[in-house]
Coordinates of C-alpha atoms in Angstrom, one line a residue:
M179 CA 34.6 113.3 67.6
S180 CA 33.9 109.3 68.1
S181 CA 34.6 106.6 65.6
R182 CA 35.2 102.9 65.3
L183 CA 38.4 102.2 64.2
L184 CA 40.5 98.8 63.9
L185 CA 42.7 98.5 66.9
I186 CA 46.6 97.4 66.1
P187 CA 48.7 96.7 69.0
L188 CA 52.3 97.8 69.6
D189 CA 54.6 95.9 71.7
D190 CA 58.0 97.4 71.6
V191 CA 57.4 100.9 69.8
V192 CA 54.9 103.7 70.7
A193 CA 53.5 105.6 67.9
F194 CA 52.7 109.4 68.3
P195 CA 50.8 112.0 66.2
G196 CA 53.1 113.2 63.2
M197 CA 55.3 110.0 63.3
S198 CA 55.4 108.0 60.1
L199 CA 56.0 104.3 60.3
T200 CA 55.6 101.0 58.5
L201 CA 53.9 97.8 60.3
A202 CA 53.8 94.1 58.8
V203 CA 50.2 94.1 59.5
D204 CA 46.9 93.4 57.4
A205 CA 44.9 96.5 57.8
G206 CA 42.1 95.3 55.0
E207 CA 40.3 97.8 53.5
E208 CA 40.5 100.3 56.6
E209 CA 41.6 104.1 55.9
R210 CA 42.3 104.6 59.5
V211 CA 43.4 102.7 62.4
L212 CA 44.0 103.2 66.1
L213 CA 47.8 102.1 67.2
V214 CA 47.7 101.4 70.8
P215 CA 50.9 100.3 73.0
R216 CA 50.9 97.7 75.5
H217 CA 51.0 99.2 79.0
E218 CA 51.3 96.9 82.3
H219 CA 50.2 93.7 80.5
D220 CA 47.0 95.4 78.8
F221 CA 46.3 97.8 76.1
A222 CA 47.0 101.7 77.0
S223 CA 43.7 103.7 77.2
V224 CA 45.2 106.3 74.7
G225 CA 46.5 105.7 71.2
T226 CA 47.2 107.1 68.3
V227 CA 44.7 107.3 65.2
A228 CA 46.6 106.9 62.0
Q229 CA 46.2 107.2 58.4
V230 CA 46.6 104.2 56.2
S231 CA 48.8 106.0 53.6
D232 CA 50.1 102.8 51.6
K233 CA 49.6 99.2 51.5
V234 CA 52.2 96.7 50.1
R235 CA 52.8 92.9 50.0
L236 CA 56.1 91.7 51.4
P237 CA 58.1 88.8 49.6
G238 CA 56.6 85.6 51.2
G239 CA 53.1 87.1 50.8
A240 CA 52.9 88.8 54.0
R241 CA 51.1 92.2 54.2
A242 CA 52.5 95.8 55.4
V243 CA 50.8 99.0 55.8
A244 CA 52.6 102.6 55.8
L245 CA 51.0 104.6 58.4
Q246 CA 51.0 108.3 59.5
G247 CA 50.1 109.5 63.1
L248 CA 47.5 112.0 63.3
H249 CA 46.4 112.7 66.7
R250 CA 45.4 110.8 70.0
G251 CA 42.4 108.9 70.6
V252 CA 40.8 107.5 73.8
A253 CA 39.9 103.9 73.5
G254 CA 36.3 103.0 74.6
A255 CA 34.4 99.7 74.0
A256 CA 35.7 97.0 72.2
H257 CA 34.2 94.7 69.5
T258 CA 35.8 91.5 68.3
M259 CA 34.9 90.4 64.7
P260 CA 34.4 86.9 63.7
D261 CA 37.7 87.1 61.7
G262 CA 39.5 87.9 65.3
R263 CA 40.0 91.4 64.5
L264 CA 39.3 94.0 67.3
Y265 CA 37.6 97.1 66.7
V266 CA 37.0 100.0 69.3
E267 CA 35.0 102.9 70.0
V268 CA 37.3 105.9 69.7
D269 CA 37.0 109.5 71.2
E270 CA 39.3 111.3 69.1
R271 CA 41.2 114.1 70.7
P272 CA 43.3 116.7 68.6
D273 CA 44.9 118.9 70.4
P274 CA 43.5 122.3 70.7
V275 CA 44.9 125.2 68.8
P276 CA 44.3 128.4 70.9
V277 CA 46.9 127.9 73.9
D278 CA 47.7 130.2 76.8
G279 CA 50.7 132.0 77.9
R280 CA 52.0 129.5 80.3
T281 CA 51.9 127.0 77.5
R282 CA 53.9 129.4 75.3
N283 CA 56.4 129.9 77.9
L284 CA 57.0 126.2 78.2
E285 CA 57.5 125.8 74.6
R286 CA 60.2 128.4 74.3
E287 CA 62.1 126.7 77.2
Y288 CA 61.5 123.4 75.8
R289 CA 63.2 124.5 72.6
A290 CA 66.1 126.1 74.5
V291 CA 66.7 123.1 76.3
V292 CA 66.4 120.9 73.1
E293 CA 69.0 123.0 71.4
E294 CA 71.3 122.4 74.1
V295 CA 70.8 118.7 74.0
L296 CA 71.4 118.7 70.2
E297 CA 74.6 120.8 70.7
L298 CA 76.0 118.4 73.1
R299 CA 75.0 115.3 71.1
G300 CA 76.8 117.0 67.7
D301 CA 73.8 117.8 65.5
D302 CA 74.5 118.8 62.1
G303 CA 71.4 121.1 61.8
R304 CA 68.8 118.7 60.3
I305 CA 67.0 118.1 63.6
S306 CA 67.1 121.7 64.6
S307 CA 65.4 122.6 61.4
F308 CA 62.9 120.1 61.9
L309 CA 62.1 121.3 65.2
R310 CA 61.9 124.9 64.2
S311 CA 59.2 123.9 61.5
I312 CA 56.8 122.8 64.1
T313 CA 54.5 125.5 65.3
E314 CA 52.2 123.6 67.6
P315 CA 53.0 123.1 71.2
G316 CA 51.5 119.6 71.4
A317 CA 53.1 118.6 68.3
L318 CA 56.5 119.9 69.6
A319 CA 56.3 117.8 73.1
D320 CA 55.5 114.7 71.0
T321 CA 58.9 115.0 69.6
S322 CA 60.3 113.7 72.7
G323 CA 58.7 110.5 72.0
Y324 CA 61.2 110.3 68.8
S325 CA 64.3 110.1 70.8
P326 CA 65.7 106.6 71.3
D327 CA 67.1 107.5 74.5
L328 CA 63.7 107.9 76.1
G329 CA 62.5 104.5 77.5
Y330 CA 59.5 102.8 76.5
E331 CA 57.5 103.7 79.8
D332 CA 58.4 107.1 79.5
K333 CA 57.1 107.3 76.0
V334 CA 53.8 105.5 77.2
Q335 CA 53.4 108.3 80.0
L336 CA 53.7 110.7 77.3
L337 CA 51.4 109.5 75.1
L338 CA 48.5 109.2 77.9
T339 CA 49.0 113.1 78.6
L340 CA 46.2 114.3 76.8
D341 CA 46.7 118.0 78.2
V342 CA 49.0 119.9 76.1
T343 CA 50.6 122.1 78.9
E344 CA 50.8 119.0 81.2
R345 CA 52.4 117.2 78.1
L346 CA 55.1 119.9 77.6
E347 CA 55.8 119.8 81.2
L348 CA 56.7 116.2 81.0
A349 CA 58.5 116.6 77.9
L350 CA 60.8 119.3 79.4
R351 CA 61.6 117.2 82.2
F352 CA 62.6 114.4 80.5
Q353 CA 65.0 116.6 78.3
R354 CA 66.5 118.0 81.3
E355 CA 67.2 114.8 82.5
R356 CA 68.8 114.0 79.3
L357 CA 70.8 117.5 79.3
A358 CA 71.8 116.8 82.8
E359 CA 73.2 113.4 81.7
L360 CA 75.1 114.6 78.6
Q361 CA 76.7 117.7 80.6
V362 CA 78.0 114.8 83.3
R363 CA 79.4 112.9 80.3
K364 CA 80.9 115.7 78.6
R365 CA 82.7 117.0 82.0
I366 CA 83.9 113.3 82.4
R367 CA 85.0 113.1 78.7
D368 CA 86.6 116.5 79.2
D369 CA 88.4 115.6 82.3
V370 CA 89.7 112.5 80.6
E371 CA 91.0 114.4 77.6
S372 CA 92.8 117.0 79.7
G373 CA 94.2 114.2 81.6
A374 CA 95.4 112.4 78.7
E375 CA 96.9 115.5 77.2
K376 CA 98.5 116.3 80.3
Q377 CA 100.1 112.8 80.7
Q378 CA 101.2 113.3 77.1
R379 CA 102.7 116.7 77.9
E380 CA 104.4 115.0 80.9
Y381 CA 105.9 112.5 78.6
F382 CA 107.7 114.8 76.2
L383 CA 108.8 116.9 78.9
R384 CA 110.3 114.0 80.6
K385 CA 112.0 112.8 77.4
Q386 CA 113.3 116.2 77.0
M387 CA 114.6 116.4 80.7
E388 CA 116.0 112.8 80.0
S389 CA 118.2 114.2 76.9
I390 CA 119.3 117.0 78.8
R391 CA 120.5 114.8 81.7
K392 CA 122.2 112.7 79.3
E393 CA 124.0 115.3 78.0
L394 CA 125.1 116.8 81.3
G395 CA 125.9 113.0 82.3
E396 CA 123.2 112.9 84.6
D397 CA 121.0 110.0 83.2
D398 CA 119.4 107.2 85.2
A399 CA 122.5 104.9 84.9
S400 CA 124.5 107.2 86.5
I401 CA 122.2 108.1 89.4
V402 CA 122.1 104.1 89.9
E403 CA 125.9 103.9 89.7
E404 CA 126.3 106.8 92.4
Y405 CA 123.8 104.9 94.7
R406 CA 125.7 101.8 94.3
T407 CA 129.1 103.2 95.0
K408 CA 127.7 104.9 98.2
I409 CA 126.0 101.7 99.2
E410 CA 129.6 99.9 99.1
E411 CA 131.3 102.7 101.0
A412 CA 128.8 103.0 103.9
G413 CA 130.0 99.8 105.7
M414 CA 126.5 98.2 106.0
P415 CA 126.0 95.2 107.8
E416 CA 125.2 92.3 105.3
A417 CA 121.4 92.2 105.9
V418 CA 121.0 96.0 105.5
R419 CA 123.3 96.2 102.3
E420 CA 120.8 93.4 100.9
Q421 CA 117.8 95.5 101.5
A422 CA 119.6 98.6 100.1
E423 CA 120.4 96.8 97.1
K424 CA 117.0 95.3 96.5
E425 CA 115.7 99.1 96.5
L426 CA 118.3 99.9 94.2
G427 CA 117.2 97.4 91.9
R428 CA 113.7 98.7 92.0
L429 CA 115.2 102.1 91.3
E430 CA 116.8 100.9 88.4
R431 CA 114.1 99.2 86.7
M432 CA 111.3 102.0 87.2
G433 CA 113.4 104.7 86.1
E434 CA 114.2 108.2 87.6
Q435 CA 111.1 110.1 86.2
T436 CA 108.4 108.0 88.2
A437 CA 106.6 109.1 91.3
E438 CA 108.0 106.1 93.1
S439 CA 111.6 107.1 92.4
S440 CA 111.6 109.6 94.3
V441 CA 110.2 107.8 97.7
I442 CA 113.0 105.1 97.0
R443 CA 115.7 107.8 96.4
T444 CA 114.7 109.4 99.9
Y445 CA 114.8 106.0 101.6
L446 CA 118.1 105.2 100.3
D447 CA 119.6 108.5 101.2
W448 CA 118.4 107.7 104.9
L449 CA 120.2 104.3 104.7
I450 CA 123.2 105.6 103.7
A451 CA 123.1 108.6 105.9
V452 CA 123.5 106.3 109.0
P453 CA 127.0 105.9 110.1
W454 CA 127.1 102.1 110.0
D455 CA 130.9 101.6 110.4
A456 CA 131.8 104.9 111.9
R457 CA 132.9 104.9 115.4
S458 CA 134.5 107.5 117.8
E459 CA 137.8 106.3 119.5
E460 CA 136.5 106.2 123.1
R461 CA 138.7 107.4 126.0
L462 CA 138.3 105.7 129.5
D463 CA 140.3 107.6 131.5
P464 CA 138.6 108.2 135.1
R465 CA 141.2 110.8 135.9
H466 CA 140.8 112.7 132.7
A467 CA 136.9 112.6 133.2
R468 CA 137.1 114.1 136.5
E469 CA 139.1 116.8 135.4
V470 CA 136.8 117.7 132.6
L471 CA 133.9 117.4 135.1
D472 CA 135.6 119.7 137.7
A473 CA 136.6 122.2 135.2
D474 CA 132.9 122.4 133.9
H475 CA 131.2 122.2 137.0
A476 CA 131.3 123.1 140.5
G477 CA 130.3 120.8 143.2
L478 CA 127.8 118.0 142.3
E479 CA 130.3 116.0 144.0
D480 CA 127.8 112.7 144.0
V481 CA 127.1 112.9 140.3
K482 CA 130.8 113.2 139.6
D483 CA 131.8 110.3 141.5
R484 CA 129.0 108.3 140.0
I485 CA 130.0 109.3 136.5
V486 CA 133.8 108.3 137.2
E487 CA 132.8 105.1 138.8
Y488 CA 131.0 104.2 135.4
I489 CA 133.7 105.1 133.3
G490 CA 136.2 103.3 135.6
V491 CA 134.2 100.0 135.7
K492 CA 134.2 100.1 131.8
K493 CA 138.1 100.6 131.9
L494 CA 138.9 97.9 134.1
R495 CA 136.6 95.4 132.4
L496 CA 138.4 96.4 129.1
D497 CA 141.9 96.0 131.1
R498 CA 140.8 92.8 132.3
G499 CA 139.9 91.5 128.7
I500 CA 136.5 91.0 129.7
T501 CA 134.6 91.8 126.3
E502 CA 131.0 93.6 126.7
D503 CA 128.3 91.6 125.6
K504 CA 125.6 93.3 123.4
R505 CA 123.1 92.4 126.1
S506 CA 125.0 94.4 129.0
G507 CA 124.9 98.1 129.4
A508 CA 123.9 101.0 131.6
I509 CA 122.1 104.0 131.5
L510 CA 122.9 107.0 133.5
T511 CA 119.6 109.2 134.8
L512 CA 120.3 112.8 135.9
I513 CA 117.2 114.1 138.1
G514 CA 117.0 117.7 139.3
P515 CA 115.1 120.9 138.8
P516 CA 115.6 123.0 135.8
G517 CA 118.6 124.9 135.7
T518 CA 120.9 122.5 137.9
G519 CA 123.2 121.7 134.9
K520 CA 121.9 118.2 133.8
T521 CA 122.2 118.9 130.0
S522 CA 125.7 120.2 130.4
I523 CA 127.0 117.4 132.6
G524 CA 125.9 115.2 129.5
E525 CA 127.9 117.3 127.1
S526 CA 131.0 117.0 129.7
I527 CA 130.6 113.5 129.5
A528 CA 130.7 113.0 126.1
R529 CA 133.9 115.5 125.9
A530 CA 135.5 113.3 128.5
T531 CA 135.0 110.1 126.8
G532 CA 135.8 111.5 123.2
R533 CA 132.3 110.7 121.8
E534 CA 129.9 112.9 120.0
F535 CA 126.8 114.3 121.8
V536 CA 123.5 114.7 120.6
R537 CA 120.6 115.9 122.7
M538 CA 116.9 114.5 121.9
S539 CA 114.3 116.6 123.6
L540 CA 111.2 114.0 124.9
G541 CA 109.0 116.6 126.7
G542 CA 105.5 116.7 125.3
V543 CA 106.3 113.8 123.0
R544 CA 103.1 111.6 122.5
D545 CA 103.5 109.7 119.1
E546 CA 105.5 106.6 119.3
A547 CA 106.3 107.3 115.5
E548 CA 108.5 110.1 116.9
I549 CA 110.8 107.4 118.4
R550 CA 110.4 104.5 115.8
G551 CA 109.5 106.4 112.9
H552 CA 106.6 106.4 110.4
R553 CA 106.0 103.4 107.8
R554 CA 106.9 103.8 104.3
T555 CA 103.2 103.3 103.4
Y556 CA 102.4 106.9 104.8
I557 CA 103.0 109.9 102.3
G558 CA 106.0 112.1 103.7
A559 CA 107.3 109.4 106.2
L560 CA 110.7 109.8 108.1
P561 CA 112.7 107.8 110.2
G562 CA 112.4 108.2 113.7
R563 CA 114.5 110.6 116.1
L564 CA 117.1 107.9 117.1
V565 CA 117.8 107.6 113.4
R566 CA 118.4 111.2 113.1
A567 CA 120.2 111.5 116.3
L568 CA 122.8 108.9 114.8
R569 CA 122.9 110.7 111.5
D570 CA 123.5 113.8 113.3
A571 CA 126.2 112.4 115.7
G572 CA 127.9 110.9 112.5
T573 CA 129.0 107.7 114.6
M574 CA 127.3 104.7 116.4
N575 CA 128.7 105.1 119.7
P576 CA 127.7 108.8 120.6
V577 CA 126.1 110.2 123.9
I578 CA 122.6 110.6 123.3
M579 CA 120.9 112.5 126.2
L580 CA 117.2 112.0 126.2
D581 CA 116.2 115.2 127.8
E582 CA 112.9 115.4 129.9
V583 CA 112.1 111.6 130.0
D584 CA 109.6 112.1 132.7
K585 CA 107.3 114.4 130.4
V586 CA 106.5 111.7 127.8
G587 CA 102.9 111.1 127.5
A588 CA 100.9 108.6 125.8
D589 CA 97.3 108.9 123.8
W590 CA 95.7 107.1 121.0
R591 CA 99.0 107.6 118.7
G592 CA 100.6 105.1 121.0
D593 CA 103.1 105.1 123.8
P594 CA 106.6 106.4 123.6
S595 CA 107.6 105.0 126.6
S596 CA 107.0 101.5 125.2
A597 CA 109.3 102.3 122.4
L598 CA 112.1 103.9 124.7
L599 CA 112.0 100.7 126.6
E600 CA 113.3 98.8 123.5
V601 CA 115.8 101.6 123.1
L602 CA 116.7 101.6 126.3
D603 CA 116.9 98.1 127.3
P604 CA 120.5 96.4 126.8
A605 CA 118.9 92.9 126.2
Q606 CA 116.9 94.7 123.2
N607 CA 118.7 97.7 121.8
H608 CA 121.3 95.7 119.8
S609 CA 118.4 94.9 117.3
F610 CA 116.3 98.1 117.4
R611 CA 114.2 98.4 114.2
D612 CA 113.0 101.6 112.9
H613 CA 109.7 101.3 111.1
Y614 CA 110.8 103.5 108.1
L615 CA 114.1 102.0 107.7
D616 CA 112.9 98.5 108.5
V617 CA 116.2 97.2 109.4
E618 CA 118.2 96.5 112.4
L619 CA 120.0 99.2 114.2
D620 CA 122.6 98.2 116.8
L621 CA 122.5 100.6 119.8
S622 CA 124.5 98.7 122.0
N623 CA 127.3 101.1 121.8
V624 CA 125.2 104.2 122.4
M625 CA 125.9 106.0 125.8
F626 CA 122.3 107.2 126.8
I627 CA 121.7 109.6 129.6
A628 CA 118.3 110.5 130.8
T629 CA 117.2 113.7 132.3
A630 CA 114.2 114.4 134.6
N631 CA 113.0 116.8 137.2
V632 CA 111.0 114.6 139.3
A633 CA 111.6 110.6 139.7
D634 CA 108.0 109.9 140.3
T635 CA 107.0 110.7 137.0
I636 CA 109.4 108.7 134.9
P637 CA 107.4 105.9 132.8

């Protein structure tokens, strides 16, 4: 059906069949008009034929009309009147009533998706009732254009789709996109609410735990005081003690129940575990050392002579009042095949000199952090093997045996032999710095004994 209708352009709204709207325009004596949205800087080729249901005069003299959308119309030839009004030839396109099975299937799927959307949006039932009252598939698809969530261009695209089946497919795609967006928002909201509930629950549990700890006399203040007492009794050097008190202050400010507090407590435990002022009383008696070595080992005369010579030189320097500089020292290296008694000789040296003995196996070590420790920024960081050896020995002057030093390797994680250089070099080991503790350790009083099977492969 063709007709000639007044064209009313729409700039920011798209009118659909079945929609009621009021526009501040003068429709004259027209009973029907064509509402056409602007599209890509021009008029869309399809508009909505609307019935003028009422005409009113606004305050100030302007006119307005109440309109009711009827059906689509394809705009044809245009005619401009002397008064400036634009009339167009319109091919009116009401939706066909008998529809095929595919269209009905799309209609059912569309209704199901829209019901899910309304449920997620918290509809009170009025919109659902309105949708159930619509029986025609074309009119049902047009309801997507009523949604404020649909963009202007998408609404124009929906209006331009004349085929009912294609229009339902397009409307169904729009609603599925909206449903997916709402489902994501719901998941995010649920996660946030769940996290808030978890935090609130943890807060109450911490408060209960705090009350219980206070009843037992184990509140944060008592823990901090306990650490402060241990730090004072540890005999730390001044710089180390300042670092420990700094960390203790952080623990006191943030409280016991925070995640960072466990990291600080572990760090303080390691600082306190180092035997800063503990020393074994060294026995420098060459004759006693020879007796111990002869009792523990048969043969190996050259090795025994060298060890006795080492102890004798230290005793002679002590008797003459020559103080040992922190930058002076010597390292014994025992080289021989497996099973020749290298480790047991180290134990005998410790027994002969009255020192504690700790063995460090370096075979296969390829990570520099095994020697220097991991930095505290890493989760699960710990000190290196040297700090652990001092803790196990309980003194700052033990005999530490570096077993299988010829089997130390290097890869992308670093070169452990470079770290060992700082450990063994008398010019450097008085100020060794472990990455985890990040304070200076004096290793100059440690007697290092290295063992190897072959001299050629020692780094």
